[in-house]
Coordinates of C-alpha atoms in Angstrom, one line a residue:
X1 CA -9.3 -21.8 4.5
X2 CA -7.7 -22.1 1.0
X3 CA -11.1 -22.2 -0.6
X4 CA -12.2 -19.1 1.3
X5 CA -9.0 -17.3 0.3
X6 CA -9.5 -18.3 -3.4
X7 CA -13.0 -17.0 -3.3
X8 CA -11.7 -13.6 -2.0
X9 CA -9.1 -13.4 -4.6
X10 CA -11.6 -14.1 -7.4
X11 CA -13.9 -11.5 -5.9
X12 CA -11.2 -8.9 -6.0
X13 CA -10.2 -9.7 -9.5
X14 CA -13.9 -9.4 -10.5
X15 CA -14.2 -5.9 -9.0
X16 CA -11.0 -4.8 -10.7
X17 CA -12.1 -6.1 -14.1
X18 CA -15.5 -4.3 -14.0
X19 CA -13.9 -1.1 -12.9
X20 CA -14.9 -0.8 -9.3
X21 CA -11.3 -0.4 -8.3
X22 CA -10.0 2.6 -10.3
X23 CA -7.0 2.2 -12.4
X24 CA -4.2 4.8 -11.7
X25 CA -1.4 5.7 -14.1
X26 CA 2.1 6.0 -12.7
X27 CA 2.6 9.4 -14.2
X28 CA -0.3 10.8 -12.1
X29 CA 1.7 10.2 -8.9
X30 CA 5.3 10.6 -10.1
X31 CA 5.4 14.4 -10.4
X32 CA 7.5 14.9 -7.2
X33 CA 10.4 16.9 -6.0
X34 CA 12.3 14.0 -4.6
X35 CA 12.6 10.3 -5.6
X36 CA 13.4 9.1 -2.1
X37 CA 12.2 5.7 -0.9
X38 CA 9.3 5.2 1.4
X39 CA 9.8 2.8 4.3
X40 CA 6.7 1.3 5.9
X41 CA 7.2 0.6 9.6
X42 CA 4.9 -1.9 11.2
X43 CA 3.3 -1.4 14.5
X44 CA 2.7 -3.6 17.6
X45 CA 2.2 -7.2 16.6
X46 CA 3.0 -6.4 13.0
X47 CA 4.6 -8.9 10.6
X48 CA 6.8 -9.1 7.5
X49 CA 5.8 -9.7 3.9
X50 CA 6.6 -13.4 3.9
X51 CA 4.7 -14.1 7.1
X52 CA 1.0 -15.0 7.8
X53 CA 0.5 -16.9 4.5
X54 CA 1.2 -13.8 2.5
X55 CA -1.5 -11.8 4.0
X56 CA 0.0 -8.3 4.2
X57 CA 0.2 -6.2 7.3
X58 CA 0.1 -3.2 4.9
X59 CA -3.2 -3.7 3.0
X60 CA -4.2 -7.3 3.6
X61 CA -5.0 -8.5 0.1
X62 CA -4.4 -5.2 -1.4
X63 CA -0.6 -5.0 -0.9
X64 CA 0.0 -1.3 -0.5
X65 CA 3.8 -1.7 -1.1
X66 CA 3.3 -3.2 -4.6
X67 CA 0.5 -0.9 -5.6
X68 CA 2.6 2.2 -4.7
X69 CA 5.6 0.7 -6.6
X70 CA 3.3 0.3 -9.6
X71 CA 2.6 4.1 -9.3
X72 CA 6.3 4.8 -9.6
X73 CA 7.4 5.1 -6.0
X74 CA 10.2 3.3 -4.3
X75 CA 8.6 1.4 -1.4
X76 CA 10.0 -1.1 1.1
X77 CA 8.4 -2.8 4.1
X78 CA 10.2 -3.3 7.3
X79 CA 9.6 -6.2 9.7
X80 CA 10.7 -5.0 13.2
X81 CA 9.9 -6.9 16.4
X82 CA 6.2 -7.1 17.0
X83 CA 6.5 -6.9 20.8
X84 CA 10.0 -5.5 21.3
X85 CA 10.8 -2.0 22.7
X86 CA 11.2 1.0 20.5
X87 CA 14.9 1.0 21.1
X88 CA 15.3 -2.5 19.9
X89 CA 12.9 -2.0 17.0
X90 CA 14.8 1.2 15.9
X91 CA 18.1 -0.8 15.9
X92 CA 16.4 -3.5 13.8
X93 CA 15.0 -0.8 11.4
X94 CA 18.4 0.7 10.9
X95 CA 19.9 -2.7 10.0
X96 CA 17.0 -3.6 7.6
X97 CA 17.4 -0.3 5.8
X98 CA 21.2 -0.1 5.8
X99 CA 22.1 -3.7 5.7
X100 CA 24.2 -5.6 8.3
X101 CA 23.7 -7.2 11.7
X102 CA 21.4 -5.6 14.2
X103 CA 23.5 -4.0 17.0
X104 CA 21.4 -3.2 20.0
X105 CA 24.3 -1.5 21.7
X106 CA 26.7 -2.9 24.3
X107 CA 25.5 -0.6 27.1
X108 CA 21.8 -1.3 26.3
X109 CA 22.3 -5.0 26.1
X110 CA 24.2 -5.2 29.4
X111 CA 21.5 -3.0 31.2
X112 CA 18.6 -5.1 30.0
X113 CA 20.2 -8.5 30.0
X114 CA 19.8 -9.6 26.4
X115 CA 22.2 -10.3 23.6
X116 CA 23.9 -7.4 22.0
X117 CA 23.6 -8.6 18.4
X118 CA 20.5 -9.8 16.4
X119 CA 19.8 -10.9 12.9
X120 CA 21.6 -9.9 9.8
X121 CA 19.9 -8.2 6.9
X122 CA 20.8 -7.5 3.3
X123 CA 19.4 -4.0 3.4
X124 CA 17.0 -2.2 1.1
X125 CA 19.7 -1.1 -1.4
X126 CA 18.8 2.6 -1.1
X127 CA 22.4 4.0 -0.9
X128 CA 21.3 5.6 2.4
X129 CA 23.2 8.8 3.4
X130 CA 22.8 12.6 3.6
X131 CA 22.2 12.9 -0.1
X132 CA 19.8 9.8 -0.3
X133 CA 17.3 10.2 2.4
X134 CA 14.2 8.2 3.2
X135 CA 10.6 8.8 4.2
X136 CA 9.4 6.7 7.2
X137 CA 5.7 5.9 7.4
X138 CA 4.7 4.2 10.7
X139 CA 1.5 2.7 11.8
X140 CA 0.7 2.6 15.5
X141 CA 3.9 1.8 17.5
X142 CA 5.8 2.1 14.1
X143 CA 5.4 5.9 14.5
X144 CA 7.2 5.8 17.9
X145 CA 9.9 3.5 16.4
X146 CA 10.4 5.9 13.5
X147 CA 10.9 8.8 15.8
X148 CA 13.4 6.9 17.9
X149 CA 15.4 5.9 14.8
X150 CA 15.6 9.5 13.7
X151 CA 16.7 10.6 17.2
X152 CA 19.5 8.1 17.3
X153 CA 20.7 8.9 13.8
X154 CA 20.9 12.6 14.6
X155 CA 22.0 12.7 18.2
X156 CA 23.4 9.2 18.8
X157 CA 23.4 7.7 22.3
X158 CA 25.4 9.2 25.1
X159 CA 25.2 6.0 27.1
X160 CA 26.7 3.9 24.2
X161 CA 29.4 6.5 23.6
X162 CA 30.3 6.6 27.3
X163 CA 30.4 2.7 27.4
X164 CA 32.8 2.8 24.4
X165 CA 35.0 5.3 26.2
X166 CA 35.1 3.0 29.2
X167 CA 35.6 -0.1 27.1
X168 CA 37.9 0.8 24.2
X169 CA 37.9 -2.7 22.9
X170 CA 34.1 -2.4 22.2
X171 CA 33.1 -1.2 18.7
X172 CA 30.5 1.5 18.5
X173 CA 27.7 1.1 16.0
X174 CA 27.5 4.0 13.6
X175 CA 23.8 4.4 14.6
X176 CA 24.9 5.6 18.0
X177 CA 27.5 8.1 16.8
X178 CA 24.9 10.7 15.8
X179 CA 25.3 13.5 13.2
X180 CA 23.3 11.6 10.4
X181 CA 20.5 13.4 8.6
X182 CA 19.3 10.4 6.7
X183 CA 15.5 10.9 7.1
X184 CA 13.5 13.4 5.1
X185 CA 10.1 12.9 6.8
X186 CA 8.2 10.9 9.4
X187 CA 4.5 10.2 8.9
X188 CA 2.6 8.5 11.8
X189 CA -0.8 6.8 11.5
X190 CA -2.7 6.4 14.8
X191 CA 0.5 6.3 16.8
X192 CA 0.5 6.3 20.6
X193 CA 2.8 9.3 20.9
X194 CA 1.8 9.8 24.5
X195 CA 1.0 6.2 25.1
X196 CA -2.3 4.2 25.2
X197 CA -4.3 3.7 28.4
X198 CA -4.9 0.2 27.1
X199 CA -1.4 -0.6 28.2
X200 CA -1.9 1.1 31.6
X201 CA -4.8 -1.1 32.7
X202 CA -3.9 -3.8 35.2
X203 CA -4.1 -7.2 33.6
X204 CA -5.3 -5.8 30.2
X205 CA -2.1 -5.9 28.1
X206 CA -1.6 -9.5 27.4
X207 CA -5.3 -10.2 26.8
X208 CA -5.4 -7.1 24.5
X209 CA -2.4 -8.5 22.5
X210 CA -4.1 -11.8 22.1
X211 CA -7.3 -10.2 21.0
X212 CA -5.6 -8.1 18.3
X213 CA -4.0 -11.2 16.9
X214 CA -7.5 -12.8 16.8
X215 CA -8.8 -9.7 15.1
X216 CA -6.3 -10.0 12.3
X217 CA -6.8 -13.7 12.0
X218 CA -10.4 -13.1 11.2
X219 CA -9.4 -11.9 7.7
X220 CA -7.5 -15.1 7.2
X221 CA -10.4 -17.3 8.3
X222 CA -8.0 -19.0 10.7
X223 CA -6.8 -18.5 14.3
X224 CA -3.6 -20.5 13.6
X225 CA -0.7 -18.3 12.5
X226 CA 1.3 -21.0 10.9
X227 CA 3.9 -18.5 9.9
X228 CA 4.3 -15.7 12.5
X229 CA 7.6 -14.6 14.1
X230 CA 7.8 -12.7 17.3
X231 CA 11.5 -11.9 16.5
X232 CA 12.7 -12.1 20.1
X233 CA 16.1 -13.6 19.3
X234 CA 17.9 -11.1 21.5
X235 CA 16.0 -12.7 24.5
X236 CA 16.7 -16.3 23.3
X237 CA 13.1 -16.9 22.5
X238 CA 12.9 -18.6 19.1
X239 CA 10.3 -20.8 17.4
X240 CA 11.3 -24.4 17.6
X241 CA 11.2 -26.6 14.5
X242 CA 7.8 -28.1 14.1
X243 CA 6.4 -26.1 17.0
X244 CA 2.8 -24.9 16.7
X245 CA 1.9 -21.3 17.0
X246 CA -0.1 -21.9 20.1
X247 CA 2.9 -23.4 21.9
X248 CA 5.2 -20.7 20.6
X249 CA 3.0 -17.9 21.7
X250 CA 2.5 -19.4 25.1
X251 CA 6.2 -19.3 25.6
X252 CA 6.3 -15.7 24.5
X253 CA 3.4 -14.6 26.8
X254 CA 4.6 -16.6 29.8
X255 CA 8.2 -15.2 29.4
X256 CA 9.6 -13.3 32.4
X257 CA 10.4 -10.3 30.0
X258 CA 6.9 -9.0 30.7
X259 CA 7.7 -8.5 34.5
X260 CA 11.5 -8.4 34.7
X261 CA 12.3 -5.5 32.2
X262 CA 11.0 -2.2 30.7
X263 CA 12.7 -3.2 27.4
X264 CA 9.5 -4.3 25.7
X265 CA 6.5 -2.8 24.0
X266 CA 4.4 -3.1 27.2
X267 CA 6.4 -0.2 28.8
X268 CA 6.8 1.9 25.7
X269 CA 3.1 1.7 24.8
X270 CA 2.0 2.7 28.3
X271 CA 1.4 6.4 29.1
X272 CA 4.3 6.2 31.7
X273 CA 6.7 4.7 29.1
X274 CA 5.7 7.1 26.4
X275 CA 6.4 10.0 28.8
X276 CA 9.8 8.6 29.4
X277 CA 10.4 8.2 25.6
X278 CA 9.3 11.7 24.9
X279 CA 11.8 13.1 27.5
X280 CA 14.7 12.2 25.1
X281 CA 13.1 11.6 21.6
X282 CA 12.5 15.0 20.1
X283 CA 11.7 16.6 16.7
X284 CA 14.7 17.3 14.6
X285 CA 14.9 20.8 12.9
X286 CA 15.6 19.3 9.4
X287 CA 12.9 16.6 9.4
X288 CA 9.2 17.0 8.4
X289 CA 6.7 15.3 10.7
X290 CA 3.1 14.5 9.9
X291 CA 0.4 12.7 11.9
X292 CA -3.1 11.2 11.3
X293 CA -5.4 10.3 14.1
X294 CA -8.5 8.0 14.0
X295 CA -11.6 7.5 16.0
X296 CA -14.2 4.8 16.1
X297 CA -16.1 5.7 19.3
X298 CA -18.7 8.3 20.2
X299 CA -19.8 9.7 23.5
X300 CA -22.8 8.1 25.2
X301 CA -25.9 10.3 25.5
X302 CA -26.4 9.8 29.3
X303 CA -22.9 9.3 30.7
X304 CA -20.5 10.9 28.1
X305 CA -18.3 7.9 28.2
X306 CA -17.2 6.7 24.8
X307 CA -18.7 3.7 23.2
X308 CA -17.7 1.9 19.9
X309 CA -19.5 2.7 16.7
X310 CA -21.2 -0.3 15.0
X311 CA -18.5 -0.7 12.3
X312 CA -15.6 -1.3 14.8
X313 CA -13.9 -4.6 14.5
X314 CA -15.6 -6.8 17.0
X315 CA -12.4 -8.0 18.6
X316 CA -11.6 -4.4 19.6
X317 CA -15.0 -3.6 21.3
X318 CA -13.8 -4.6 24.9
X319 CA -10.7 -2.5 24.5
X320 CA -12.7 0.5 23.3
X321 CA -15.1 0.3 26.2
X322 CA -12.3 0.1 28.7
X323 CA -10.5 3.1 27.2
X324 CA -13.6 5.0 26.7
X325 CA -14.3 5.3 30.5
X326 CA -10.8 5.0 32.1
X327 CA -9.7 7.8 34.4
X328 CA -6.6 8.3 36.6
X329 CA -5.2 11.1 38.7
X330 CA -2.2 9.4 40.4
X331 CA 0.8 11.3 41.8
X332 CA 3.8 11.5 39.4
X333 CA 2.0 9.8 36.6
X334 CA 0.2 11.3 33.5
X335 CA -3.3 12.4 34.3
X336 CA -6.0 10.6 32.3
X337 CA -9.2 12.6 32.0
X338 CA -12.2 12.6 29.7
X339 CA -10.1 14.0 26.8
X340 CA -8.5 10.5 26.6
X341 CA -11.8 8.6 26.1
X342 CA -12.1 8.9 22.3
X343 CA -10.2 6.0 20.7
X344 CA -9.9 3.7 17.8
X345 CA -10.1 0.5 19.7
X346 CA -6.3 0.4 20.5
X347 CA -5.0 3.9 20.8
X348 CA -6.5 7.1 22.4
X349 CA -7.3 9.6 19.7
X350 CA -5.7 12.5 21.5
X351 CA -2.4 10.6 21.8
X352 CA -2.2 10.2 18.0
X353 CA -1.9 13.9 17.2
X354 CA 1.7 14.2 18.3
X355 CA 4.0 14.1 21.4
X356 CA 2.8 16.6 24.1
X357 CA 6.4 17.7 24.4
X358 CA 6.7 18.8 20.7
X359 CA 5.1 21.7 18.8
X360 CA 2.1 20.6 16.8
X361 CA 0.5 22.7 14.0
X362 CA -2.5 22.0 11.7
X363 CA -1.4 21.2 8.1
X364 CA -2.8 23.8 5.8
X365 CA -1.3 22.8 2.5
X366 CA 2.1 24.1 3.7
X367 CA 4.3 21.8 5.7
X368 CA 6.5 23.2 8.5
X369 CA 9.8 21.6 9.0
X370 CA 10.8 20.5 12.5
X371 CA 7.2 20.5 13.7
X372 CA 4.3 18.1 13.8
X373 CA 2.0 18.8 10.9
X374 CA -1.4 17.4 11.9
X375 CA -3.2 16.0 8.9
X376 CA -6.6 15.5 10.7
X377 CA -8.7 12.8 12.1
X378 CA -10.1 9.8 10.1
X379 CA -13.5 9.6 11.7
X380 CA -15.2 6.2 11.7
X381 CA -11.9 4.4 11.2
X382 CA -10.7 1.8 13.8
X383 CA -7.1 0.9 14.4
X384 CA -7.0 -1.9 11.7
X385 CA -8.9 0.2 9.1
X386 CA -5.8 2.4 8.8
X387 CA -3.8 -0.4 7.3
X388 CA -6.6 -1.8 5.2
X389 CA -7.6 -4.7 7.5
X390 CA -11.3 -4.1 7.3
X391 CA -14.1 -6.2 5.9
X392 CA -14.9 -3.6 3.3
X393 CA -11.3 -3.6 2.0
X394 CA -11.0 -7.3 2.1
X395 CA -14.1 -7.7 0.0
X396 CA -13.1 -5.1 -2.5
X397 CA -15.8 -2.6 -1.7
X398 CA -13.2 0.0 -0.7
X399 CA -9.5 0.3 -1.3
X400 CA -7.1 1.7 1.3
X401 CA -4.5 2.4 -1.4
X402 CA -5.8 5.8 -2.2
X403 CA -5.0 6.8 1.4
X404 CA -1.5 5.8 1.0
X405 CA -1.2 7.3 -2.5
X406 CA -2.1 10.7 -0.9
X407 CA 0.7 10.2 1.7
X408 CA 3.2 9.2 -0.9
X409 CA 2.3 12.1 -3.0
X410 CA 2.7 14.5 0.0
X411 CA 6.1 13.3 1.1
X412 CA 7.7 13.0 -2.3
X413 CA 6.7 16.6 -3.0
X414 CA 8.6 17.9 -0.1
X415 CA 11.6 20.0 -1.2
X416 CA 15.0 18.5 -1.0
X417 CA 16.3 21.6 1.0
X418 CA 15.7 22.4 4.6
X419 CA 13.0 25.1 4.3
X420 CA 9.3 25.2 4.8
X421 CA 7.1 24.9 1.7

């Protein structure tokens, strides 16, 4: 594996030396209205910068964070729980940005039966407040998590506040107080705003999760994630010293959390769970929202059901076929019709555009605050392509960094006042 990785690195250096990867000067991308930091928020099964042998969730061997920093932007990468709920992930994201110990909330912890406090983080040193806001960029579930964090910052949690009133000795986390306008913008990339039917299918979720890990492992030429952290400390599930990834992952997938609680990604990623999330997580009037969708399927000639395009990551083919033909019309559940068939191998394309409960407008070179500005569909891109985990990017024939430079340029040109531009 080390030899293969060395060859890849040499190949990338060769492409760069001969000019196939265009050099970019920092000043080309630093003409912005705000210097606010960009926080990258990982999706389902994502990992931190120090995990998976240094292979980056954001860019693989390209390292989007460092490339954007070279361009003059402030960029940080979060590492929230890969299989945790959006609530738990939002609490972790808050602690990672702000610094301090993760507080999942006394009421929430009691309701779901896990520990109230989690890991302690140094913070990103961004002097986070009303005058020093951040931009959140979330891939996949990271978009839901970013929305949840903004909601809690702005409006707090009534449940946590009521719990505090009933238990005066309990300290309330500042996150649950509300009244904090700490986020300038939220940009979501192939996020399941209205859920994914892949999480609805009976018996499909755990196999889907395993397949997605396999799809990522392909780029490492290894199926053994020697350094991968599920970050389930709140549930008492920690990797044991010397434990293999196979043993560790078996304990995770066989845990009762998948059947005993809704406080996991399995519920939040489903169409039912997303509908529940959307009932209380809303757009905020002083935040800019942007979304990209992606599609790597096409309708079949005879049946109309969606089938994967040839370039889709092979580990996602089964998922795409299932999603491309799934229908449902059950009482008191979201209706799944043919409009849900188009997908990127993990998320339904129509779910990526924005929450059905919020106002969505097409972006026409003028962002509207407090609404979802839809930036368009990346046709021919599967779910992993959006973060640079493609064969083309890994071999140096393409560079996902330009996509993220466009996003960085967009959000840092947003005005620092609360008006449309």
